[in-house]
Short mmCIF file of C-alpha atoms in Angstrom, two decimals:
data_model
loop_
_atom_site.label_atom_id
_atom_site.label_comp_id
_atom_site.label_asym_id
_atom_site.label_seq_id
_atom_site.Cartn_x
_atom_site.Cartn_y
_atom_site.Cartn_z
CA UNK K 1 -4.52 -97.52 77.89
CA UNK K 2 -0.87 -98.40 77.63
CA UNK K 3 -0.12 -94.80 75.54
CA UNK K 4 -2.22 -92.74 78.11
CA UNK K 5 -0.61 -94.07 80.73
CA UNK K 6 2.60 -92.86 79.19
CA UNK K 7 1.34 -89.42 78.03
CA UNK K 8 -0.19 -88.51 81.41
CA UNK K 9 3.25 -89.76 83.37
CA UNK K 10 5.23 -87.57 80.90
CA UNK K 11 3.61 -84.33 81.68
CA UNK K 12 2.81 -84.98 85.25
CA UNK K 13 -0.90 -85.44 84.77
CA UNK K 14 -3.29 -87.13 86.95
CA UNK K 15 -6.52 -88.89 86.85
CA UNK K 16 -8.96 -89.78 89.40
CA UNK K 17 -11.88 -91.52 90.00
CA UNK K 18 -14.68 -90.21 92.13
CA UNK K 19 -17.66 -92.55 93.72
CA UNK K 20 -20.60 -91.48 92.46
CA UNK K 21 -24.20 -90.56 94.67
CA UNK K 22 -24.83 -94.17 95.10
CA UNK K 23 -21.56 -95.25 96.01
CA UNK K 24 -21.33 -93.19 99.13
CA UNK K 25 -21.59 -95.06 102.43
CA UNK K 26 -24.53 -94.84 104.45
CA UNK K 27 -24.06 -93.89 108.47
CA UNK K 28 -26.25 -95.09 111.53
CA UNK K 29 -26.39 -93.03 114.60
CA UNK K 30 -24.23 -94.52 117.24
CA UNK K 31 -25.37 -94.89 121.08
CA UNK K 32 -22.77 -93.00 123.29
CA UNK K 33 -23.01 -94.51 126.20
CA UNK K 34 -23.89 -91.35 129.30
CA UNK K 35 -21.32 -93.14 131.71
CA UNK K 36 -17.34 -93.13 131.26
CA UNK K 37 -15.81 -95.65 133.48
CA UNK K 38 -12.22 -95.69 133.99
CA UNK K 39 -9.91 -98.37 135.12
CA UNK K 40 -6.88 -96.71 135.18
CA UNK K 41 -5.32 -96.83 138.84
CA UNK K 42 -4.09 -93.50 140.01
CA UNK K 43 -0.36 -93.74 141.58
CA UNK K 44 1.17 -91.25 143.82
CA UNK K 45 4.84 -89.77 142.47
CA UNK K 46 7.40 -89.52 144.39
CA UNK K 47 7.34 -85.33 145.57
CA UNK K 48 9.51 -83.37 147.14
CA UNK K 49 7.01 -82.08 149.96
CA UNK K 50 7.59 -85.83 151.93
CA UNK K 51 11.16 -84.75 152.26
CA UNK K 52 11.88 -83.32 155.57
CA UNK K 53 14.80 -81.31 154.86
CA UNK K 54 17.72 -80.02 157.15
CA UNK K 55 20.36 -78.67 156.53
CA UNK K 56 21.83 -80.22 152.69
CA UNK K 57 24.75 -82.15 154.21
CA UNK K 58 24.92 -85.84 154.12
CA UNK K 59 27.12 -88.48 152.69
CA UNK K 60 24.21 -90.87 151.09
CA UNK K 61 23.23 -92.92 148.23
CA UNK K 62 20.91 -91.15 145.13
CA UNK K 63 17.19 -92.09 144.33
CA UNK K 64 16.09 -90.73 141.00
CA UNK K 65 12.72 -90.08 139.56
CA UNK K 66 12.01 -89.48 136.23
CA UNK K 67 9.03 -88.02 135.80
CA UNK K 68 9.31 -86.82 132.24
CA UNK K 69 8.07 -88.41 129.16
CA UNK K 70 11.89 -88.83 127.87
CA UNK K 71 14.53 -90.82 128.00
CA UNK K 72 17.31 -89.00 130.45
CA UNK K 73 20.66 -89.84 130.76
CA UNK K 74 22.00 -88.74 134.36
CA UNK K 75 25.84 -88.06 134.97
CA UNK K 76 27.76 -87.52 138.16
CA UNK K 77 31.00 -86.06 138.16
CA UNK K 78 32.39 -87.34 141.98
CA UNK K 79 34.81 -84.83 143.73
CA UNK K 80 35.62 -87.39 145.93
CA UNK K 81 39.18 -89.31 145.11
CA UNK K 82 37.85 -92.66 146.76
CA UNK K 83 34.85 -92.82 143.84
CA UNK K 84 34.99 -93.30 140.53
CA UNK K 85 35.40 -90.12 138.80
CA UNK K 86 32.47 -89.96 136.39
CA UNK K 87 29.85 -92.42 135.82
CA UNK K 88 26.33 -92.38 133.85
CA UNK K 89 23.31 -94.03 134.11
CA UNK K 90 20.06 -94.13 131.62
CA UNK K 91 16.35 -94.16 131.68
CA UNK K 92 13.07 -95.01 129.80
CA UNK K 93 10.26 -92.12 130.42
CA UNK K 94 9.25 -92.37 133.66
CA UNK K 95 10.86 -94.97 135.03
CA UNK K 96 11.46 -94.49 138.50
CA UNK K 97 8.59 -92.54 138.35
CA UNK K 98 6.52 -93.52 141.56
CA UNK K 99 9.40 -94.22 144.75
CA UNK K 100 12.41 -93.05 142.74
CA UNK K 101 15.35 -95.50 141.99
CA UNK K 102 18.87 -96.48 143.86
CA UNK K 103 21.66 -95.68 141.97
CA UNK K 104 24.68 -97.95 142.70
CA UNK K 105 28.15 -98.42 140.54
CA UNK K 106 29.33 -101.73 139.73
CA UNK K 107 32.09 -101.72 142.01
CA UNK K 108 29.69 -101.23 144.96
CA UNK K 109 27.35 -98.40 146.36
CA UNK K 110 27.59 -95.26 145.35
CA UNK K 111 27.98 -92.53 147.90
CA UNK K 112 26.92 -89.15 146.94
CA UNK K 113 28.67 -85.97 149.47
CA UNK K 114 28.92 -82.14 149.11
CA UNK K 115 30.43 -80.76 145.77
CA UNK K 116 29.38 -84.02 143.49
CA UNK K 117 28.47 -82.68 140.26
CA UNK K 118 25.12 -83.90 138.77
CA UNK K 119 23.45 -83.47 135.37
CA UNK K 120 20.66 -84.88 133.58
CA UNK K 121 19.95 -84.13 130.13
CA UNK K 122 17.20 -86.22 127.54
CA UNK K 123 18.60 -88.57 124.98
CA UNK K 124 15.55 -87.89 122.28
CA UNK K 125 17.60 -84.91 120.50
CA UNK K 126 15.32 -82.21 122.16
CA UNK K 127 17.76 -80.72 123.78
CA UNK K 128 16.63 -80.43 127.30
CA UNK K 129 18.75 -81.05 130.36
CA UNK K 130 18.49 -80.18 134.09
CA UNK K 131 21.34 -78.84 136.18
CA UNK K 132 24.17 -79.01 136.72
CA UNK K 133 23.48 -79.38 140.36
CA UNK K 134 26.14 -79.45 143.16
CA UNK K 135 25.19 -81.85 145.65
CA UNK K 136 24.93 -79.92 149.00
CA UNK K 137 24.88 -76.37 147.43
CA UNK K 138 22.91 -76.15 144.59
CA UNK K 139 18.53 -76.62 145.41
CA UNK K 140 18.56 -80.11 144.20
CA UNK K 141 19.02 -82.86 144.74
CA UNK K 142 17.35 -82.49 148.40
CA UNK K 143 18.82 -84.39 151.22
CA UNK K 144 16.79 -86.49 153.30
CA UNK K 145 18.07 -87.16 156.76
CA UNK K 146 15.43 -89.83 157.63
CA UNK K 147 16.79 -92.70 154.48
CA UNK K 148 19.89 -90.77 153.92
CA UNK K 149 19.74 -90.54 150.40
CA UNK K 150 19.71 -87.36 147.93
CA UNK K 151 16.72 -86.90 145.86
CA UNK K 152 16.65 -86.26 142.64
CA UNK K 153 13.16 -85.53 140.59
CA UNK K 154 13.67 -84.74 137.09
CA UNK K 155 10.11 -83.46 135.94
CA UNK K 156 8.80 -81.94 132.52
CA UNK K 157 8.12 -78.50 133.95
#
């Protein structure tokens, strides 16, 4: 067995072993039950359409929703001299998903105003990004006048 073993190795020959008539497992029919029942709870995602939108002016802190199934890094490049000039923050797919998160610096709150620079782009080597977006010019993020905050919503389409 030894010798064969060695022969069929050297000139790349293979052997196998098929079950024969008897050997082949026997199936029963299944019941598939008529009913599907699901107990997944449905949540509602933070949108843009409960944003009552004036004009996009505001000094205000930044809620951000990831909505994708990536993991995002999100920078801000602040034109303002009292901020810190760059800072970054990361997140899991969706996280944030549902009512968004505050973004804060370690030194205190973070205030977002017109001309901020904003960029997201995924950390899972596909390449994708969103923005940049200028706070105040660009379409996002939206301002919202009743919390005071910018809104950003990264989503996958």
């Amino acid at each position: 067995m030894g010798i064969l073993g060695l022969f069929a190795g050297c000139y790349q020959v293979s052997v196998s072993f098929e079950p024969s008539g008897t050997e082949v497992a026997s199936t029963s029919p299944v019941d598939i039950p008529s009913k599907t029942v699901s107990t997944s709870q449905t949540s509602e995602l933070l949108s843009y359409n409960s944003v009552k939108t004036n004009k996009n002016t505001g000094v205000g802190i930044l809620r951000l929703s990831n909505q994708t199934n990536q993991p995002v890094r999100l920078a801000l490049l602040s034109r303002s001299k009292q901020a810190s000039p760059a800072a970054h923050w990361d997140f899991a797919p969706q996280e944030g998903s549902e009512k968004g998160l505050l973004l804060s610096l370690p030194d205190g709150k973070l205030q977002l105003s017109k001309g901020d620079v904003v960029v997201a782009f995924a950390q899972d080597g596909s390449r994708r990004y969103w923005g940049p977006y200028i706070v105040g010019e660009t379409h996002e993020p939206m301002w919202n006048p009743q919390q005071k905050e910018w809104w950003l919503i990264l989503g996958n389409g």
